[in-house]
Coordinates of C-alpha atoms in Angstrom, one line a residue:
X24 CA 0.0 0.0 0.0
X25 CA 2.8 2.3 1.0
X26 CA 4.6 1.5 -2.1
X27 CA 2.1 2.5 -4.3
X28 CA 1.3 5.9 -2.3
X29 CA 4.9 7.3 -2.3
X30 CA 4.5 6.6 -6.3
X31 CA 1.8 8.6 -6.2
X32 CA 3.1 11.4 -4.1
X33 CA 6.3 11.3 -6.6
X34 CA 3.8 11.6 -9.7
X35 CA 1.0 13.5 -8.7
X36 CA 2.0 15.3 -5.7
X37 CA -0.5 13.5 -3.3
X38 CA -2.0 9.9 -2.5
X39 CA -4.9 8.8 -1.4
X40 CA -5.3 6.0 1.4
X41 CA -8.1 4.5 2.3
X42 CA -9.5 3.1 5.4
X43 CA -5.9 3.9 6.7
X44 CA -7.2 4.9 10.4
X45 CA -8.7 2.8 13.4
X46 CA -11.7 4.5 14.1
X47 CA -11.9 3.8 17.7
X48 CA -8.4 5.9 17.7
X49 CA -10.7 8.5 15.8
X50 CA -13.7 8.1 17.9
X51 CA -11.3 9.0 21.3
X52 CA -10.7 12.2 19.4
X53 CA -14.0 13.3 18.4
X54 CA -15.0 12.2 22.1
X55 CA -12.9 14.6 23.7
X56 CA -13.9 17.0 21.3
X57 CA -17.5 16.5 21.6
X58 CA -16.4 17.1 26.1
X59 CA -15.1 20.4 25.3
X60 CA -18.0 21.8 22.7
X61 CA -20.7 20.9 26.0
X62 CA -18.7 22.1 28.5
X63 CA -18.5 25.4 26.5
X64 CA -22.2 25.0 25.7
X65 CA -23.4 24.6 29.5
X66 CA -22.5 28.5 30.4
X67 CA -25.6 28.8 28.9
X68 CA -28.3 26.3 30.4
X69 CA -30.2 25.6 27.1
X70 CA -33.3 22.8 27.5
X71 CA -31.7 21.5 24.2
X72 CA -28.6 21.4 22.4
X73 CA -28.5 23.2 19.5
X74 CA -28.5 21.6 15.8
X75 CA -24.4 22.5 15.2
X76 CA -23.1 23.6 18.3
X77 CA -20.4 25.2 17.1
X78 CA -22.5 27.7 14.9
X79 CA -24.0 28.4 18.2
X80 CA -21.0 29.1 20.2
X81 CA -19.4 31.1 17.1
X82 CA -22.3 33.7 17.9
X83 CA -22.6 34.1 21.7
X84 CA -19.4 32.8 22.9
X85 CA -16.8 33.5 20.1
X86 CA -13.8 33.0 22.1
X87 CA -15.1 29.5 22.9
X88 CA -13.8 28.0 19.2
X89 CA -10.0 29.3 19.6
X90 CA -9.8 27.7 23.1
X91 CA -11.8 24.7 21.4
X92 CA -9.6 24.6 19.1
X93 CA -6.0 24.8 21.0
X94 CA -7.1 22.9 24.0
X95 CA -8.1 19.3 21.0
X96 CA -4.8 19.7 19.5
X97 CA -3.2 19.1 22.8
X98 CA -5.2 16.2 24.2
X99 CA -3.6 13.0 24.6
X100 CA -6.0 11.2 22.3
X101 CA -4.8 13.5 18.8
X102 CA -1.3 13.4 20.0
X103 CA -1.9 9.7 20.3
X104 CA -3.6 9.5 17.0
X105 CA -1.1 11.5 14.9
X106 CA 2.3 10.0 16.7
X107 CA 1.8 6.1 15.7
X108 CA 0.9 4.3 12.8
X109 CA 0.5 7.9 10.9
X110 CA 4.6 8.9 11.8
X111 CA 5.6 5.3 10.6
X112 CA 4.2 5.8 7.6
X113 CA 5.9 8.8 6.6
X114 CA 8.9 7.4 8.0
X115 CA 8.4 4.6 5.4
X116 CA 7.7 6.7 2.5
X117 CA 10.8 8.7 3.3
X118 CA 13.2 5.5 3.6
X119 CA 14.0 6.6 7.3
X120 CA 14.4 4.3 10.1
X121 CA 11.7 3.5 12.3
X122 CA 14.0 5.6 15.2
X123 CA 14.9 8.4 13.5
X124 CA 12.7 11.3 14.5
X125 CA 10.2 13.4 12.6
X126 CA 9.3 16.9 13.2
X127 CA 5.7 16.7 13.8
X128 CA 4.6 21.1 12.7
X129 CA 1.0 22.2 13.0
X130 CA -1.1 19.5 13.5
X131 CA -4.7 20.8 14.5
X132 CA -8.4 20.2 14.2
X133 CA -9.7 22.6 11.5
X134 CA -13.1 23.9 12.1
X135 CA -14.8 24.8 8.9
X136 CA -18.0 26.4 9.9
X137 CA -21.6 26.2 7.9
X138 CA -21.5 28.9 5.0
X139 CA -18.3 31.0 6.5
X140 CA -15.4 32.0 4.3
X141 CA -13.5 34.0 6.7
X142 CA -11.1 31.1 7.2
X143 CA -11.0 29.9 4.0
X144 CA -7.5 29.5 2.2
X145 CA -7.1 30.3 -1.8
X146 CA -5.0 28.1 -3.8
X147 CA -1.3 28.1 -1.8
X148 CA 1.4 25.7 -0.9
X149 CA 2.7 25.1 2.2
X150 CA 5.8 25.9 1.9
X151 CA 5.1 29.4 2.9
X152 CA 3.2 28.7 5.9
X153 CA 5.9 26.2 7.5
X154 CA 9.2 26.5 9.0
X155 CA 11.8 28.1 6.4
X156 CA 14.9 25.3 6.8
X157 CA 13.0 22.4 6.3
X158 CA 11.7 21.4 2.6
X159 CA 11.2 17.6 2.8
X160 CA 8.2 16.6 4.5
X161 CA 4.3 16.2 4.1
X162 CA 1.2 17.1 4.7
X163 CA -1.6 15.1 5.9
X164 CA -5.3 15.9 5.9
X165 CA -8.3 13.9 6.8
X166 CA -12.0 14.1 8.2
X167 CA -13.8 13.8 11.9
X168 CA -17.3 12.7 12.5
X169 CA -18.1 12.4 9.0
X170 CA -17.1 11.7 5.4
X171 CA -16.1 14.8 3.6
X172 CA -17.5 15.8 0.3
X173 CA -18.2 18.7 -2.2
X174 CA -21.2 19.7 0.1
X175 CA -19.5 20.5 3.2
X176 CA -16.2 21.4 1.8
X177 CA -13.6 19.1 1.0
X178 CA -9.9 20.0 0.1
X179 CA -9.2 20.8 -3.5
X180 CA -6.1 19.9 -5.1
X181 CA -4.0 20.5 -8.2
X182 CA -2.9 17.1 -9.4
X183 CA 1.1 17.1 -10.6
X184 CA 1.6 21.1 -9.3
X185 CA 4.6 20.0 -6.8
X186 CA 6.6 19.9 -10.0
X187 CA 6.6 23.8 -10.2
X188 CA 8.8 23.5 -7.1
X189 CA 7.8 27.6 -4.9
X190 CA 5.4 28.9 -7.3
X191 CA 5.2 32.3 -7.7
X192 CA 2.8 34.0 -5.1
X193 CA 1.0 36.9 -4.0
X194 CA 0.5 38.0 -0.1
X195 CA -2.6 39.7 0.6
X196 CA -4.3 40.7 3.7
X197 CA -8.4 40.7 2.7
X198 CA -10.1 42.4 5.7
X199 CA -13.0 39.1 5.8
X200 CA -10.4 36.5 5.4
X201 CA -7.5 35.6 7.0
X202 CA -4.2 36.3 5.3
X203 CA -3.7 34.9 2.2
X204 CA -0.7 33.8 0.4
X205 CA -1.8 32.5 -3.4
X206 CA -0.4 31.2 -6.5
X207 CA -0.3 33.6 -9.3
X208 CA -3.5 32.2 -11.8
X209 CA -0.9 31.9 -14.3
X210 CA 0.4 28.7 -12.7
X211 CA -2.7 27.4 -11.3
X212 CA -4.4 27.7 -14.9
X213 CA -1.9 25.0 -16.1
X214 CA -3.6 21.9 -14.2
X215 CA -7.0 20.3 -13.8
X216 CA -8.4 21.0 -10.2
X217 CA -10.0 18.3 -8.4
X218 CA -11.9 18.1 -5.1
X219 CA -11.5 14.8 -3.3
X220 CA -14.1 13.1 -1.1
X221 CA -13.3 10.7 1.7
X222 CA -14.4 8.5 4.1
X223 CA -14.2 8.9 7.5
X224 CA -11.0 6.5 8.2
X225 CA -9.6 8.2 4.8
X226 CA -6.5 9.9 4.5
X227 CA -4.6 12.1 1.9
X228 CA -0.7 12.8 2.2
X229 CA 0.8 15.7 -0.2
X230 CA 3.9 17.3 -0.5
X231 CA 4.4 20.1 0.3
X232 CA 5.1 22.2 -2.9
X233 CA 1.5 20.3 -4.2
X234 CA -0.9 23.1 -4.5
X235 CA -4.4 22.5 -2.6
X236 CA -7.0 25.1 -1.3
X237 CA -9.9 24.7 1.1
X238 CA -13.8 24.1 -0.2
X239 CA -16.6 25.9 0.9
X240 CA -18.6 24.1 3.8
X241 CA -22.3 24.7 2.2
X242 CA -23.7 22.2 4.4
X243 CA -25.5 23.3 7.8
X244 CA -23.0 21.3 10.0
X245 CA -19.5 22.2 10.9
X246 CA -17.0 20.1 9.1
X247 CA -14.0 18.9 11.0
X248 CA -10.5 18.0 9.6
X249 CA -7.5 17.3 10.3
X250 CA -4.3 18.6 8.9
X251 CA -0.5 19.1 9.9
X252 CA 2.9 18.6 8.5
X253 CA 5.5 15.7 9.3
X254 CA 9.0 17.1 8.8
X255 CA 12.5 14.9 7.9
X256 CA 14.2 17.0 10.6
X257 CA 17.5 15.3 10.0
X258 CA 17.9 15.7 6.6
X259 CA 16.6 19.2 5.8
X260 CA 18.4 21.6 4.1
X261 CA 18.4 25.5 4.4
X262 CA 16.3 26.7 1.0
X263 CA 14.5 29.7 1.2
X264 CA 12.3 31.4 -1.6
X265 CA 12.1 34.8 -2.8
X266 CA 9.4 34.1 -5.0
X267 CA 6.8 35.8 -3.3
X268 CA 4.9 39.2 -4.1
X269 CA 3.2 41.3 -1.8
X270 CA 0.3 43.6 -3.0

């Protein structure tokens, strides 16, 4: 199975693996996440919960998502979950001994709420948003609680864009998204987009330089993911790039 995805990530830029995860190691997570979004939701002594929590709590207790968010991507079951079988595997796709360590940058639990596009990323590579020194490593991404699909947003990707290497970009700083950091159109009009839908238990790897952008959640429940960056400490190389336009 591994053979055939570090093909894929050599020719395409990203692999798909299915039914890669235990899901009782995913149901732990979405537990403890589920703990945290009704202990938020008791400050308010509803009769019922409601219909998407998080939509809920976004309104009368905004704060309530960032500590949602930070507190998940410290609990033992996702460091559990992303620090086994997940870490081997990229340890296997890069050739590296079992004992050699990884540099594990990033990994959180993306909350994509219903209809919002504040947090929604245009078409970018990571290379800009991880550490400068380090340009061997890759990126995972995969859904909580439910598949993922066009409807509530799954990732988009540009098949065979890693090959550009940095692509030109352009920094902006829209005031109703975050920042964004986006490959000129003239690069991203050379491949075929295509938005992927998986299974819960489903997981995509990319490299890095593979150029990917977030979908649109038009569902009426939040959409959970989880994404993050497994780094070949050892072997990295300094390599920065001055490719990048700010306007």
């Amino acid at each position: 199975m591994l053979f055939r995805s570090k093909l894929d990530l050599e020719n395409n830029g990203f692999t798909l693996i299915k039914e890669f995860w235990d899901l009782k190691k995913l149901h732990r997570v979405e537990s403890q996440l589920e703990s945290l979004l009704k202990f938020h939701l008791s400050d308010f002594k509803l009769k019922e919960n409601p219909t998407d929590i998080c939509s809920y709590l976004s309104k009368h207790k905004p704060k309530a998502i960032g500590e949602i968010y930070d507190a998940i991507s410290y609990s033992d079951s996702f460091l559990n979950l992303i620090s086994g079988d997940l870490a081997d595997s990229i340890r296997i796709i890069f050739d590296l001994p079992l004992h050699q360590p990884l540099y594990s940058w990033q990994h959180r639990v993306l909350i994509q709420l219903p209809k919002c596009q504040k947090r929604l990323s245009n078409w970018h590579q990571e290379t800009f948003y991880t550490i400068p020194f380090s340009t061997k490593y890759l990126q995972c991404w995969f859904p909580l609680f439910c598949d993922s699909s066009p409807k509530n947003g799954t990732i988009w990707i540009l098949p065979e864009s890693h090959k550009e290497g940095f692509a030109l970009s352009n920094v902006k700083y829209p005031e109703d998204q975050i920042m964004q950091i986006t490959v000129d159109s003239s690069i991203v009009d050379k491949y075929q987009p295509v938005q992927i839908s998986l299974k819960r238990g489903d997981l995509i790897l990319f490299n890095g330089a593979t150029i990917h952008k977030s979908g649109q959640n038009f569902s009426n429940q939040t959409r959970f993911s989880v994404v993050g960056m497994f780094h070949d400490l050892l072997n990295s190389k300094d390599r920065k790039s001055t490719r990048l336009n700010s306007s």
